[in-house]
Coordinates of C-alpha atoms in Angstrom, one line a residue:
X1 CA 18.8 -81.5 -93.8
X2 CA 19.8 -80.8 -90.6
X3 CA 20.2 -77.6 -88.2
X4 CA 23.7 -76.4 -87.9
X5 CA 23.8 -76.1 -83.8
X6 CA 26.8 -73.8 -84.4
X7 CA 25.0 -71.3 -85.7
X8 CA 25.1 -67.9 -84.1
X9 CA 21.0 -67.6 -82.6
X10 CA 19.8 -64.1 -82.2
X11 CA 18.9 -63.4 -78.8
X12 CA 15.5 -62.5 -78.2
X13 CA 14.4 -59.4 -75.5
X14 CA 12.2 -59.9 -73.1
X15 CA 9.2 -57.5 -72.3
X16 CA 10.2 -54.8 -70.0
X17 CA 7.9 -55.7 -67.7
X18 CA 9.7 -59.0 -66.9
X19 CA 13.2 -57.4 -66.8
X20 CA 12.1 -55.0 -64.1
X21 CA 11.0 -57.5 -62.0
X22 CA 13.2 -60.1 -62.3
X23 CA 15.6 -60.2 -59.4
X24 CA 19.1 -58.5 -58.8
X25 CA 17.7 -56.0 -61.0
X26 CA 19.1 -52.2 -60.1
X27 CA 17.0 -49.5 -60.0
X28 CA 19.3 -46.5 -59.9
X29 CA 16.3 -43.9 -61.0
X30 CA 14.1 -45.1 -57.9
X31 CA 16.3 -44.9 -55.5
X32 CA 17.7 -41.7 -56.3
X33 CA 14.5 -40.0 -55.8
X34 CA 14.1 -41.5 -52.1
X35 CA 17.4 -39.9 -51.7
X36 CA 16.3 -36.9 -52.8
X37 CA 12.7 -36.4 -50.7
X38 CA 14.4 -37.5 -47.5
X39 CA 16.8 -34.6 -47.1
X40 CA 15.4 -31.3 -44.9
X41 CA 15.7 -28.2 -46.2
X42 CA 17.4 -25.3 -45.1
X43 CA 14.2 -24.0 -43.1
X44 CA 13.5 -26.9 -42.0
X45 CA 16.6 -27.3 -40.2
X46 CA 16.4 -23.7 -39.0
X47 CA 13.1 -24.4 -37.4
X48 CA 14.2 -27.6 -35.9
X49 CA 17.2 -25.5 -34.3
X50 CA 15.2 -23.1 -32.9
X51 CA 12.7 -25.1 -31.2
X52 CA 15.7 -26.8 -29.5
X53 CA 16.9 -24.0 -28.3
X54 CA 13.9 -22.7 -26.9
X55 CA 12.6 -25.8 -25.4
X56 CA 16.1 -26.6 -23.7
X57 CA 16.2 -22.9 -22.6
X58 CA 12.6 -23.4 -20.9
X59 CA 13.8 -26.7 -19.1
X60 CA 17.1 -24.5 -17.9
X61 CA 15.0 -21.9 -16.4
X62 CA 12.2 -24.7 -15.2
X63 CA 15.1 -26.7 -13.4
X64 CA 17.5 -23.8 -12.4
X65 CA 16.5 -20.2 -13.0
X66 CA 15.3 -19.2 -10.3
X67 CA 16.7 -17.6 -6.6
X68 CA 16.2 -16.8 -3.4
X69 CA 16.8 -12.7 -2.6
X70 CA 15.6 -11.1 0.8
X71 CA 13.4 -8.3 0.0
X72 CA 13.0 -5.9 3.0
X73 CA 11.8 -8.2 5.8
X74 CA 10.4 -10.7 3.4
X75 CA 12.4 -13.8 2.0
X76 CA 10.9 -14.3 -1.6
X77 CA 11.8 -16.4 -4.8
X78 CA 12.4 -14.8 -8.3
X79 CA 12.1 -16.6 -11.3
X80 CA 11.8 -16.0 -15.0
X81 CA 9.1 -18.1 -17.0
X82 CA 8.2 -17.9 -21.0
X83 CA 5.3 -15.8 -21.4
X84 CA 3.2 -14.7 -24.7
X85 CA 2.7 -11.2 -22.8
X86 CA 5.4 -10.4 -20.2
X87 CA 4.8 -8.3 -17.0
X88 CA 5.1 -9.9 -13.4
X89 CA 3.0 -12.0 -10.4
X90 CA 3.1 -12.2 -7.1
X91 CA 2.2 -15.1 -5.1
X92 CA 1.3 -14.4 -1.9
X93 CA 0.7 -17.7 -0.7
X94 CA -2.1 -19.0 0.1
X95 CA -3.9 -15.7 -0.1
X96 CA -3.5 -15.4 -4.1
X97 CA -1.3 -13.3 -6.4
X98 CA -1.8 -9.9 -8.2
X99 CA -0.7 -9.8 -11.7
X100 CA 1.4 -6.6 -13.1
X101 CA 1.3 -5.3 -16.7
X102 CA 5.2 -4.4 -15.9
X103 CA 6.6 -4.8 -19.3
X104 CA 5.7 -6.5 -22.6
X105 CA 8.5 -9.5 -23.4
X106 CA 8.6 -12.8 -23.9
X107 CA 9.8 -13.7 -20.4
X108 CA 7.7 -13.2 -17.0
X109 CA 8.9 -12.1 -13.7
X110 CA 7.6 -14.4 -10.7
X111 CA 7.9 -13.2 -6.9
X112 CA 6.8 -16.3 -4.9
X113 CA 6.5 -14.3 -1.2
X114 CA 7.4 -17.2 0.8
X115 CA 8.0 -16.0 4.3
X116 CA 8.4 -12.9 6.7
X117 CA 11.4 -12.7 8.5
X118 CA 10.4 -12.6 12.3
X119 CA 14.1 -11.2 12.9
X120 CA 14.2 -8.5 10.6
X121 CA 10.4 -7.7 10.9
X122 CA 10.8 -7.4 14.7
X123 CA 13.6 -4.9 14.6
X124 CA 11.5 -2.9 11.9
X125 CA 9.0 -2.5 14.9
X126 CA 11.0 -2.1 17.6
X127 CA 13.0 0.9 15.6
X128 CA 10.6 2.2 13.7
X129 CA 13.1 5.1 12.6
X130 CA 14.7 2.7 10.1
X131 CA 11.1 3.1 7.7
X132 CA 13.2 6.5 6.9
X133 CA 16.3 4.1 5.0
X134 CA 13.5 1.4 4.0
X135 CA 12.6 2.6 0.6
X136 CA 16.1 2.6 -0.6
X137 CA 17.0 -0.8 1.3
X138 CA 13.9 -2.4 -0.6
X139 CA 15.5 -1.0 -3.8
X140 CA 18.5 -1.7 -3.6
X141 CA 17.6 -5.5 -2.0
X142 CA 15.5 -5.7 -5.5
X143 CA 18.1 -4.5 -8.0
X144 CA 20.0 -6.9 -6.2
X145 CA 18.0 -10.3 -6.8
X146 CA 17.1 -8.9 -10.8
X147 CA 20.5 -9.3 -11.4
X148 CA 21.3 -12.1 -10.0
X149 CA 18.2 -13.8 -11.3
X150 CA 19.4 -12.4 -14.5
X151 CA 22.7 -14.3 -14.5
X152 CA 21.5 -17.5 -13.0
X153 CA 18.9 -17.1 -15.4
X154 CA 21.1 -16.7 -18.7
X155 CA 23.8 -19.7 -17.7
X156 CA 20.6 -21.8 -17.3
X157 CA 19.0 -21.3 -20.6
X158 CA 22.3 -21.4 -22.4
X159 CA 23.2 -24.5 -20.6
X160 CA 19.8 -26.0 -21.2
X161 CA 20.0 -24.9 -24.9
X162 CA 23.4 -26.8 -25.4
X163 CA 22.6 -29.9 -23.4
X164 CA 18.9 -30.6 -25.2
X165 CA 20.7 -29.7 -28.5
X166 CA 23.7 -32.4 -27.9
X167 CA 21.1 -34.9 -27.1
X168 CA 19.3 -34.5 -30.2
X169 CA 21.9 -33.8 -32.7
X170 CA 24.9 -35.8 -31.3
X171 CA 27.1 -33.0 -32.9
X172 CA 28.8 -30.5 -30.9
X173 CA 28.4 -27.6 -33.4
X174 CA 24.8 -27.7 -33.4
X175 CA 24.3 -28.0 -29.7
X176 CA 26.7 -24.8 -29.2
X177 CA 24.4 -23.0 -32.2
X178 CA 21.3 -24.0 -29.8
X179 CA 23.2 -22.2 -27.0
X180 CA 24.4 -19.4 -29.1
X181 CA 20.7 -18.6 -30.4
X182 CA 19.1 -19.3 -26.4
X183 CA 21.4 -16.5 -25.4
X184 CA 20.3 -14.1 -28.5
X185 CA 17.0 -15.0 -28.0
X186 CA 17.4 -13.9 -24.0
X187 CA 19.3 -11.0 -24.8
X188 CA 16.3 -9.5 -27.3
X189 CA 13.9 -10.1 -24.6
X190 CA 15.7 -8.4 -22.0
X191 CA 16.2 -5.2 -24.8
X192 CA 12.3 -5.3 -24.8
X193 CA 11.5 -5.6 -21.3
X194 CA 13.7 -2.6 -20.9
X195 CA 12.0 -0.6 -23.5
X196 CA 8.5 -1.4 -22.7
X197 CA 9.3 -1.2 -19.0
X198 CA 6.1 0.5 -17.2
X199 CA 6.8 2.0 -13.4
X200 CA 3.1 3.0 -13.3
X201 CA 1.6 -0.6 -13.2
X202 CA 1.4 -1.0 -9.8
X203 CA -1.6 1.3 -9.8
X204 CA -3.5 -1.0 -11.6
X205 CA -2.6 -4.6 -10.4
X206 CA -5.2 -7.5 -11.2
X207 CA -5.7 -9.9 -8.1
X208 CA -6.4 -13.3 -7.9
X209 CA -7.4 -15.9 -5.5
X210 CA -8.7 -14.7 -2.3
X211 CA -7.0 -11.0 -2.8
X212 CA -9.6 -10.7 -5.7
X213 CA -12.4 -10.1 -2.8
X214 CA -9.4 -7.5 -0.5
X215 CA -6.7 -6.1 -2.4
X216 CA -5.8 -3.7 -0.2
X217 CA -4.2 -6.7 1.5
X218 CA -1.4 -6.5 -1.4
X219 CA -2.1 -2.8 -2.1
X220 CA -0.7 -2.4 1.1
X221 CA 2.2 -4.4 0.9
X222 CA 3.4 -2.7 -2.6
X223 CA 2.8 0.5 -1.2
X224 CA 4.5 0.6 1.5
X225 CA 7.4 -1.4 0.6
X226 CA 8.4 -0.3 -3.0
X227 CA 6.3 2.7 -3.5
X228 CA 5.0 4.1 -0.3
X229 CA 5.0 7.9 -2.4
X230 CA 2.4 6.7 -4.8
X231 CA 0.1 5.5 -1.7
X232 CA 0.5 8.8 0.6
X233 CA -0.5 11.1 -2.6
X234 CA -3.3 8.1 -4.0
X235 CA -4.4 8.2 -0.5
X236 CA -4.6 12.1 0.3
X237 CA -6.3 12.3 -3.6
X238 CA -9.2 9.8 -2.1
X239 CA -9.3 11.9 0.9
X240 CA -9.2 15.1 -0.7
X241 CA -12.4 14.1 -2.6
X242 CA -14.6 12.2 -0.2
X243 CA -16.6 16.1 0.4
X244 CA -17.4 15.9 -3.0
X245 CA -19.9 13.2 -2.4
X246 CA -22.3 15.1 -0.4
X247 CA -23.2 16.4 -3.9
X248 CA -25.1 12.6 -4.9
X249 CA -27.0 12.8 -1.6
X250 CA -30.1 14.3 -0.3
X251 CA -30.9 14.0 3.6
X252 CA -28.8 15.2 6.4
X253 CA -30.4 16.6 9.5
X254 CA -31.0 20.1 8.9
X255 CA -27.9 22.0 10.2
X256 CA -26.5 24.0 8.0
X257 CA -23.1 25.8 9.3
X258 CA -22.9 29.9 9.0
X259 CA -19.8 31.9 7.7
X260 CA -19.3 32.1 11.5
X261 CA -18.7 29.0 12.5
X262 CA -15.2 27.7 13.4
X263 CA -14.3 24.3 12.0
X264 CA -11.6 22.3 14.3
X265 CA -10.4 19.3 13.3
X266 CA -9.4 16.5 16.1
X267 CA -6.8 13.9 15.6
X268 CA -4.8 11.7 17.5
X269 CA -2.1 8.6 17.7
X270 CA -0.2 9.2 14.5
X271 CA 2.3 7.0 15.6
X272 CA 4.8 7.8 13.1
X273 CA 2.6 7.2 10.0
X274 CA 3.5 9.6 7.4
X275 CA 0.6 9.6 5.4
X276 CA -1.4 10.8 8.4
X277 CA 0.1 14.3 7.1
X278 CA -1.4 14.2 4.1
X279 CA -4.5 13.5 5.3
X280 CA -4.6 16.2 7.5
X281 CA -3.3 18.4 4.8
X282 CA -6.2 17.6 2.6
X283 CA -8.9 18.2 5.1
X284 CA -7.7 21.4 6.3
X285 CA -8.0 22.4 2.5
X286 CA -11.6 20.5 1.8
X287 CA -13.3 21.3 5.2
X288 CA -11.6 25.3 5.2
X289 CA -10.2 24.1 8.6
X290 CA -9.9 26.7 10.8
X291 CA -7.7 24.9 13.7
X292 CA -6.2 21.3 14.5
X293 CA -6.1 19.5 17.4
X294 CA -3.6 16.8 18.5
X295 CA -4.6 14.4 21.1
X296 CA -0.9 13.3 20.9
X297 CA 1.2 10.2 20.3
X298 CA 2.3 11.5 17.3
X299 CA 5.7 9.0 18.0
X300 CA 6.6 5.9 19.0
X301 CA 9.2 6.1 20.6
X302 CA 10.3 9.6 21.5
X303 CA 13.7 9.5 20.5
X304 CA 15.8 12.1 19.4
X305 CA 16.1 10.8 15.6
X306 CA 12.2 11.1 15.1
X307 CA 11.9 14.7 15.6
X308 CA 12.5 15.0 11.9
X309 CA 9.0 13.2 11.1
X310 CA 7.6 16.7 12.9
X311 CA 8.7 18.9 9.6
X312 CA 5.6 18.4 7.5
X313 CA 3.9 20.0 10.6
X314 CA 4.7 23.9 9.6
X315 CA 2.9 23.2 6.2
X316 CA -0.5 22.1 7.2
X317 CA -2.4 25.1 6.4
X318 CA -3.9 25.8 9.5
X319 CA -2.9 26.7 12.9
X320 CA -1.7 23.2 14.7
X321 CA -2.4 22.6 18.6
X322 CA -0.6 19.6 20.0
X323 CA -0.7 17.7 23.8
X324 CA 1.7 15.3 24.9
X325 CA 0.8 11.3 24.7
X326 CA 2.8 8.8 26.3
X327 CA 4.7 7.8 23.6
X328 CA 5.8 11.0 23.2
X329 CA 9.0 12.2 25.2
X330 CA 10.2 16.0 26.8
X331 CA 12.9 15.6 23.9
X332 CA 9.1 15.3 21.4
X333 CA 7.4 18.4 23.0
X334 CA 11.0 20.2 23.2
X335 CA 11.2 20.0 19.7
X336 CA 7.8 21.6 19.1
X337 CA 8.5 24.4 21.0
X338 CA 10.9 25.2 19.4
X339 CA 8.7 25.2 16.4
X340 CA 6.4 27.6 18.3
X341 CA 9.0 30.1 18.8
X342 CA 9.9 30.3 14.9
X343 CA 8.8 33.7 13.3
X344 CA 5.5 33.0 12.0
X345 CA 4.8 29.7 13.4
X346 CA 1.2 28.2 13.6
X347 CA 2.2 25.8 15.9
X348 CA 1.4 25.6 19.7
X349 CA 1.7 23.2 22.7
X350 CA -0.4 22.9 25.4
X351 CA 0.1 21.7 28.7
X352 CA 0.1 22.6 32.3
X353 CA -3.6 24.2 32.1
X354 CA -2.1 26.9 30.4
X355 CA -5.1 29.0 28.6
X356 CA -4.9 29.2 24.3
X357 CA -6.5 31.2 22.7
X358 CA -7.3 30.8 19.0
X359 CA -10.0 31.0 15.9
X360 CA -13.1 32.6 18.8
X361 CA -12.0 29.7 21.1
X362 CA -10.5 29.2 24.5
X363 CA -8.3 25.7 24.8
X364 CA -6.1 24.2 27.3
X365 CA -4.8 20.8 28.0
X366 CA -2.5 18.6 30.2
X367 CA 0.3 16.3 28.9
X368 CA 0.2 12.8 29.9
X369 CA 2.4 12.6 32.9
X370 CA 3.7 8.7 31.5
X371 CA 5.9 8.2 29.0
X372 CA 5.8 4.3 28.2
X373 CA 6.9 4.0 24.6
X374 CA 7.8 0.1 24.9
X375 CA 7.3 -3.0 27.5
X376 CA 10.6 -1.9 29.6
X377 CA 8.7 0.7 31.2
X378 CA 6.3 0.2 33.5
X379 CA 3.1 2.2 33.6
X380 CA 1.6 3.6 37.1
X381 CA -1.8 3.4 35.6
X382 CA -5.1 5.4 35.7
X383 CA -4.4 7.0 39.5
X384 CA -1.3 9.1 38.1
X385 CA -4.0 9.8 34.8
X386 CA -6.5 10.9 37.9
X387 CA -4.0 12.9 39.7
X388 CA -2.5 14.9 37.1
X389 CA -6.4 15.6 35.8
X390 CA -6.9 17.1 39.0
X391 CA -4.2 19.5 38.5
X392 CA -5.8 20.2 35.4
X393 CA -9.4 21.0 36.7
X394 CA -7.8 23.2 39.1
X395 CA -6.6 25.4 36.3
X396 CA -9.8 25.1 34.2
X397 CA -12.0 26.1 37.7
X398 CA -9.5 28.9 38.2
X399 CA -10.1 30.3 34.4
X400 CA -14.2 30.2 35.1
X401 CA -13.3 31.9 38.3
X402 CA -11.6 34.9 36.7
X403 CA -14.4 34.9 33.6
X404 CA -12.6 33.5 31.0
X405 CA -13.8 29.9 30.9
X406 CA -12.2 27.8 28.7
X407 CA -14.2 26.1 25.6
X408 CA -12.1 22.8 25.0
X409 CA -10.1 20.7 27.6
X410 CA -7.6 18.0 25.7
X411 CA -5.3 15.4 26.8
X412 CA -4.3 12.2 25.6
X413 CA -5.3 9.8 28.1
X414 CA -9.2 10.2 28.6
X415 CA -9.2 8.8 32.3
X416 CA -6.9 12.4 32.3
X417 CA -9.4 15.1 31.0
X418 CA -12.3 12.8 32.6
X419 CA -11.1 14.8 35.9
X420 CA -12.3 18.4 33.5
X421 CA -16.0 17.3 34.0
X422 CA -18.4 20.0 34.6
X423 CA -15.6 22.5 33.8
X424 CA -15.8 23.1 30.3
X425 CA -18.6 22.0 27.6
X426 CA -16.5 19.7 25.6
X427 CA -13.4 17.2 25.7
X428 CA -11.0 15.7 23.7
X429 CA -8.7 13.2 23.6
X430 CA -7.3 10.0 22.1
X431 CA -4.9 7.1 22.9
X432 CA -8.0 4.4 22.8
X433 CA -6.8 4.3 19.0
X434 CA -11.1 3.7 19.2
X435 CA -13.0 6.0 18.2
X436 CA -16.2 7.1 21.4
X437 CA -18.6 9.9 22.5
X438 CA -20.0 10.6 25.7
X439 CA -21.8 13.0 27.7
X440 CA -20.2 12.5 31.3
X441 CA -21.8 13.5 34.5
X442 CA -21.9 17.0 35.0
X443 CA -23.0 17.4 31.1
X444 CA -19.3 17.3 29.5
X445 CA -19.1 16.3 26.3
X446 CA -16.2 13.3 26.0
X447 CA -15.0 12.9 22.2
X448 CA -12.2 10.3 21.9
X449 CA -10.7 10.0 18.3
X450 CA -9.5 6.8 17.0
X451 CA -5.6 6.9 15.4
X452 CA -5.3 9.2 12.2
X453 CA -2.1 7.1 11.4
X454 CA -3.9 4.3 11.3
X455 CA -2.2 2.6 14.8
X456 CA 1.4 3.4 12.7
X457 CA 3.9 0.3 12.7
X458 CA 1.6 -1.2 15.6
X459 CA -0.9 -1.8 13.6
X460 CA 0.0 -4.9 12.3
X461 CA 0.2 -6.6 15.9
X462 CA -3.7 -7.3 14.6
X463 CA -5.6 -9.5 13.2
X464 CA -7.0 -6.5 10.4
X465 CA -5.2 -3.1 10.3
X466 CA -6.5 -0.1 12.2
X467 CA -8.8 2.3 10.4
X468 CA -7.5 5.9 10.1
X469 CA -10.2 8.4 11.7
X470 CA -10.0 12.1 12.2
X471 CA -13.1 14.5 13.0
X472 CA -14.1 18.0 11.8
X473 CA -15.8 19.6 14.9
X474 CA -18.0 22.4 14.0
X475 CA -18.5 25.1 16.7
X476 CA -20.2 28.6 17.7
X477 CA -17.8 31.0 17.3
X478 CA -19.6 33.4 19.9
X479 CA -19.9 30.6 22.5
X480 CA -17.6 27.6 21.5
X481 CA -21.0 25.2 21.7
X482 CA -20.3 22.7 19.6
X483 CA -22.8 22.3 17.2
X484 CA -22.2 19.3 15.0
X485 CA -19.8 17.3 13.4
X486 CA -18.4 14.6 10.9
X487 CA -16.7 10.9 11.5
X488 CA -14.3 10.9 8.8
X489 CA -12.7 7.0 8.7
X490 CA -10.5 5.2 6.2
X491 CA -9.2 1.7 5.4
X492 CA -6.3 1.3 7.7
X493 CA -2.7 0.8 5.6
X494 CA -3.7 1.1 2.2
X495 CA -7.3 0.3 2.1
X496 CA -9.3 2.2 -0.4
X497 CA -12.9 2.8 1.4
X498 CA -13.6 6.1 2.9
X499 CA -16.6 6.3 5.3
X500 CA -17.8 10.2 6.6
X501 CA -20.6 10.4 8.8
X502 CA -22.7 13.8 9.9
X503 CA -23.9 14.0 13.9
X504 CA -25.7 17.0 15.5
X505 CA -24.8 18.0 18.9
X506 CA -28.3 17.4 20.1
X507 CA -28.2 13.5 19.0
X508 CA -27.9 11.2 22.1
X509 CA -28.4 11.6 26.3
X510 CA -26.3 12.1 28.5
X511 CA -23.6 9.0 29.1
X512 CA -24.9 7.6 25.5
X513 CA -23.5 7.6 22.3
X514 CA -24.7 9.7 19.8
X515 CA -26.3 8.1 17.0
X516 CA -24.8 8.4 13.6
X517 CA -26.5 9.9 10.3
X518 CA -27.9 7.2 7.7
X519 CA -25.2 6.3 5.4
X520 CA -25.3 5.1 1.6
X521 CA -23.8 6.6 -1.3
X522 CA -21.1 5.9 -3.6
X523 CA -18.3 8.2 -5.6
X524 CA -15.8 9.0 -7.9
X525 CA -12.6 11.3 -6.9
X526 CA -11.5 14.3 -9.1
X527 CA -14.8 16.7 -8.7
X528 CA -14.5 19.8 -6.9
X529 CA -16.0 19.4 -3.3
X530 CA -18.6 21.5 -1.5
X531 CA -16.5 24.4 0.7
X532 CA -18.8 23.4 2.7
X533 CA -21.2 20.7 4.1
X534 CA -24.3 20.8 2.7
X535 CA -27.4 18.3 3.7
X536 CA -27.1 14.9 2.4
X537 CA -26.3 11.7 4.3
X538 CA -23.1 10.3 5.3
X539 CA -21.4 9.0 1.8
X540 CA -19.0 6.4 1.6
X541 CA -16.4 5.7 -0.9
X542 CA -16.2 2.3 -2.3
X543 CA -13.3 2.6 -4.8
X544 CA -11.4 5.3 -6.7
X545 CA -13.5 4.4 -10.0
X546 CA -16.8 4.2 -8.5
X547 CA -20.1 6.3 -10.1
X548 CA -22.1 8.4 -7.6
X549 CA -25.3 7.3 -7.1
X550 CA -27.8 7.7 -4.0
X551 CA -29.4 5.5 -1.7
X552 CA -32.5 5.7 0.5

């Protein structure tokens, strides 16, 4: 019998196997789970924005952040840069760069020193009176650039931010979130500079480059141009404790001053430097200074509108005797006269020969008959220096005629006091800014001191900055013979070495130098010194953090 074809068949299922992999098949559980894992999360995309927002914030301040601000005579370039620890460099090209630990922040201030204006650094030298307004012109020059650099420096991260965060996200909402959060980010940065913000730093810069071997290089140029306070006090501190290291030594020649005997100390050619006051100041303490001596030049210029540098003078602590130098004018001298004639006044001028009389000792002096403070005069040389020095050693021969010689002759000029030969046992005077001892002809004894203001403004006409020198003379008080005395040099501008050297009179013949003690020890500041010298050899002071220690 046959099949009936009509028949409803059951259908048979296929393994499920086959069914998923036959074709045109849909697969809604699969690809709903790629879905799924694809999507970031919430922190994800938070990440993602903000390293957007930093990077195009970085390549803002790379590209544009940055510019150009005159700082006192100096042209320079300010820029902020990312930084894990803040603070600020200074390049000074191609010397090195000094490092400050200014403030803690994620951003770092750069000064690239690029040039010194020959202009504005001319008429610094030429008017040296302006150094008065120069701290507050250097301030105001820097608060100046900071916020400028702070402006240009915000637009350019913001517009960084934004323009990296278009490119990525093609969606204007999210490139103006990246700008939003590039400003937040720069305004919580600036909040901790401020807060952490450290004026003290610049006593404790780290150098770089060739400045690692000299930083008195940059030493000097923060000192004198944003905080020339901190360098007169540093430096007086470092002077004030260079006695002290007599105490690590062992082997002077054996002189040992007496309560009698008078201590003078000699200086010369200021020039306008004001920490050459301080220096003074803190000898006449250390050394129980008993008189100073001015070879002069204590201006540059003469005018009118420097008197007011002569102030510190009635505070020295000792009794201050001063001769005319050629950069000094009548208007100079005038002006310390009148000092003189205030009740009470320790301060004296000599000049014309005219006979002082102070601490057991007999000075008198002649005032350089040139005043020459620039190139527009024109000297008349060493025979006006030989004829007013004649005049001079008339009035000394006419005090050793009447039986009151005199014990020092000064002037400025030594060609001057040269003339004094024979008539008094010793000489002083300066303008050589070179330190020299002689013993001239008829057995005169020629000390010339170098400048105690380091050469002043003039200084940097050189190669290397004059070192600062002064001199503690130690004399009979009975007879005025000296007896012996100390070299006392520094660094010149800033420099943080201190050299003092011990002579007797006896050292040397006549017409030759006398020859230095041995030198060779090194010390810290902050000890109480000696009142005063005991025997030893010369010390030197390497840096303010040495440790004392003695050499052979």
């Amino acid at each position: 019998m046959g099949r009936d074809v009509s028949k409803h068949r059951k259908r048979h299922r296929l393994p499920q196997q086959v069914r998923l992999s036959l074709p045109g098949r849909r697969r809604r559980s699969t690809t709903t789970a790629l879905t799924l894992t694809s999507t970031p999360g919430p922190w994800a995309r938070a990440l993602g924005l903000v390293a957007v927002a930093l990077l195009g914030a970085w390549l803002g301040l790379l590209i544009v952040g940055s510019v150009n601000a005159p700082v006192g005579p100096m042209d320079t370039k300010m820029t902020l840069r990312p930084s894990l620890t803040g603070g600020t460099k200074v390049n000074v090209s191609p010397l090195g760069a000094l490092e400050l630990r200014s403030h803690y922040a994620p951003l770092r201030l750069d000064v690239d020193v690029d040039q010194l204006d020959q202009e504005r650094a001319t008429a610094l030298v030429d008017h040296p009176e302006r150094l008065e307004g120069l701290e507050s012109e250097i301030t105001s020059d820097v608060r100046s650039g900071t916020a400028d650099l702070a402006l240009r420096a915000t637009a350019a991260a913001v517009v960084g931010a934004c323009a990296l965060g278009l490119a990525v996200y093609r969606r204007p909402r999210r490139a103006l979130a990246a700008g939003g959060l590039a400003l937040a980010l720069l305004a919580v940065s600036g909040v901790t500079a401020f807060a952490t913000w450290n004026p003290k730093s610049v006593l404790e810069p780290k150098f770089s480059g060739l400045l690692a071997s000299a930083p008195s290089v940059v030493g000097n140029a923060r000192s004198i141009v944003t905080d020339f306070d901190i360098y007169q006090r540093e430096l007086a501190r470092l002077v004030a404790n260079v006695t002290k290291l007599y105490e690590a030594t062992s082997t002077l020649p054996a002189y040992q001053p007496d309560p009698s005997t008078t201590r003078v100390l000699h200086v010369s050619d200021i020039h306008l430097n004001p920490a050459a006051w301080q220096i003074i100041k803190s000898l006449v303490e250390q050394y129980e200074i008993d008189a100073i001596i001015d070879a002069g030049d204590t201006m540059d210029h003469g005018t009118s509108a420097e008197n007011g540098f002569l102030e510190p003078v009635r505070d020295l602590g000792a009794p201050y005797v001063w001769v005319r130098g050629n950069h000094d004018s009548d208007t100079t001298q005038k002006a310390l006269e009148d000092m003189a004639k205030e009740k009470g006044s320790n301060v004296h001028v000599l000049d014309d020969g005219v006979p002082y009389d102070i601490a057991g000792l007999r000075l008198a002096g002649w005032g350089d008959p040139q005043f020459t403070p620039d190139r527009s005069v024109k000297p008349e040389g060493d025979p006006k220096e030989r004829a007013e020095g004649r005049k001079l050693a008339a009035a000394l021969r006419a005090q050793k005629t009447a039986g009151t010689p005199v014990d020092i002759a000064v002037s400025h000029n030594p060609v001057l006091v040269k003339q004094a030969d024979g008539l008094a046992p010793l000489a002083l005077a300066g303008h050589t800014h070179q330190r020299s001892h002689e013993i001239l002809r008829r057995k005169t004894r020629l000390m010339i001191e170098g400048s105690t203001g380091g050469g002043g403004l003039r200084a940097v006409e050189g190669e290397e900055p004059q070192k600062i020198s002064a001199s503690v003379l130690y004399l009979d008080r009975d007879d005025g013979g000296l007896q012996a005395w100390d070299e006392i040099t520094l660094g010149g501008l800033g420099l943080s070495t201190a050299e003092v050297s011990r002579h007797l009179a006896e050292d040397g013949e006549p017409g030759e130098p006398a020859s230095p003690s041995p030198s060779g020890s090194t010390g810290t500041p902050g000890a109480s010194p000696s009142k005063s010298p005991p025997d030893g050899p010369s010390p030197t002071v390497t840096s303010p953090g040495a440790t004392p220690s003695a050499s052979p």
